[in-house]
Structures are given as C-alpha cells and as structure tokens.
Amino acid sequence: MTRERIHSFTGVFPLSAYLLLHVYETSSAASGRAAFIDGLHGRVLALEVLLVLLPLVVHALLGLSLWARPSSPPSSPDPAAALRPYQSAAFRTIQRVTGVVVLAFLILHLGHTLALGAAGLGPGAIYDRLRADLGTPLYLGTYVTGIAAMSVHLGTGLPAAVRRFGFAASDTAFLRARMIAGAVALIVFAVSINSLGHFAVGASFFGAAPGGTP
C-alpha cells in the first residue's frame, strides 16, 4: 500500500468516522448541561488513543511528507498523475492548506480538553470551563476557523480517497462522490457550529432541543 493510500485510509476510516461520532456526541450540548455530561460517560481513553490519536499522527506525518514531495515526479510521463485524486490543482492546494490548519487546531483542541481532564475536572466542571473559554473572542474565533477548515478538509478529502481506491473511476462517479462528501461536510459544519454556539453564547444558533437546559 502506497503512502497516498495509507494517508487516505487513515483519514477516512478511523479519523472521519470518529469525527462524525464526536460531532454527534458534542451536539448534545444543544440540549443543555445534563445532556452533555451524560454524553461523556462511558468514554474509554485508551481506546480513543488507539483508534484516534495514533491514526491522527500517521495521517498528519504522511500528509506533511506528501506536501513536501514534488507535485509530479520528474520521471512521470503524465504530469497530471498527481492531480487525479482531486478535481484540480486548486482543490489539492485547498486540501493541503486546510490540513495544516486542522492539525494546528487539533493540537490546540486536544491540548485544551486533555489539560482539563488531567486537572481532575469532572464532566460538569469541564462543561463549565468550556463555556467560559469559548465565550471569549479568541477561543471562539479559533474554534470557528478550525471547524471550517476541518469541514472543508473532509469535503475535499473524502472524494479524493474514494477515487484513490478506485471506487470513483468515472467522472460521473467522482462528481457523485464530491456531492455526497460536500453534503456531509456541510452537515458537520452546521452541527458543530450549532454546538459551539451553545458553549459560546448560551444558545444554539439553530435552536436547542426541546427540554434543554443551559
């Protein structure tokens, strides 16, 4: 398996799957403090390290190494070979730039949340601290930027991975994959921003679930 395929594999299966789960878990914030706390119970740190942090390190290192590599090998008879997983060179550049932004954001986000856990704070105290931190312009702006970059990276990367593994060889299939990935990315962005709104201003942007409490 080539570096490109390993990079795509780690991005799709462990990381994208966990991202969807994480977005679903944090969406409970729209229903209030009690719902968010309930969503944190039963999480296994060792399992998350194995299934998330290790693939994330591999994905990030491979992504950086692929960015450092020339876009098309000098010996390649087809200069467009490096562009095949993407719609155009612009989409490839977007994927690379958002990847770096996402990496920086995840380092901050993981450091932030792990520090709260290492401080011995319980789920309720973590919720209160997140509300306090995300209520500041700096944290809020950082999270909005990170969520936006992550959504774009997901929407651009999923169809590229599908094509890289040979499941969207035709232009029609590739277009369909891009449309589905774009829809998924928009949903991830909307749900994440909705949850973020609850932490930042005490009210979800699209409305809280019935019966929710601050």
PDB file of N, CA and C in Angstrom, residues 35-44 123:
ATOM      1  N   ALA A  35     -27.409  16.871  29.448  1.00  0.00           N
ATOM      2  CA  ALA A  35     -27.284  16.006  28.274  1.00  0.00           C
ATOM      3  C   ALA A  35     -25.826  15.873  27.849  1.00  0.00           C
ATOM      4  N   PHE A  36     -25.079  16.975  27.914  1.00  0.00           N
ATOM      5  CA  PHE A  36     -23.664  16.927  27.544  1.00  0.00           C
ATOM      6  C   PHE A  36     -22.882  16.034  28.501  1.00  0.00           C
ATOM      7  N   ILE A  37     -23.159  16.153  29.791  1.00  0.00           N
ATOM      8  CA  ILE A  37     -22.468  15.333  30.791  1.00  0.00           C
ATOM      9  C   ILE A  37     -22.772  13.855  30.572  1.00  0.00           C
ATOM     10  N   ASP A  38     -24.025  13.528  30.293  1.00  0.00           N
ATOM     11  CA  ASP A  38     -24.396  12.133  30.028  1.00  0.00           C
ATOM     12  C   ASP A  38     -23.635  11.592  28.824  1.00  0.00           C
ATOM     13  N   GLY A  39     -23.411  12.448  27.828  1.00  0.00           N
ATOM     14  CA  GLY A  39     -22.703  12.012  26.630  1.00  0.00           C
ATOM     15  C   GLY A  39     -21.243  11.704  26.864  1.00  0.00           C
ATOM     16  N   LEU A  40     -20.665  12.247  27.938  1.00  0.00           N
ATOM     17  CA  LEU A  40     -19.254  12.000  28.238  1.00  0.00           C
ATOM     18  C   LEU A  40     -19.031  10.704  29.005  1.00  0.00           C
ATOM     19  N   HIS A  41     -20.064  10.182  29.619  1.00  0.00           N
ATOM     20  CA  HIS A  41     -19.914   8.956  30.401  1.00  0.00           C
ATOM     21  C   HIS A  41     -19.679   7.763  29.472  1.00  0.00           C
ATOM     22  N   GLY A  42     -18.866   6.849  29.918  1.00  0.00           N
ATOM     23  CA  GLY A  42     -18.611   5.623  29.169  1.00  0.00           C
ATOM     24  C   GLY A  42     -17.512   5.725  28.135  1.00  0.00           C
ATOM     25  N   ARG A  43     -16.834   6.868  28.048  1.00  0.00           N
ATOM     26  CA  ARG A  43     -15.745   7.004  27.090  1.00  0.00           C
ATOM     27  C   ARG A  43     -14.500   6.319  27.634  1.00  0.00           C
ATOM     28  N   VAL A  44     -13.795   5.622  26.759  1.00  0.00           N
ATOM     29  CA  VAL A  44     -12.595   4.877  27.146  1.00  0.00           C
ATOM     30  C   VAL A  44     -11.387   5.567  26.533  1.00  0.00           C
ATOM     31  N   PRO A 123     -16.962  15.788  34.438  1.00  0.00           N
ATOM     32  CA  PRO A 123     -17.693  16.234  33.249  1.00  0.00           C
ATOM     33  C   PRO A 123     -18.411  17.569  33.439  1.00  0.00           C
TER      34      PRO A 123
END
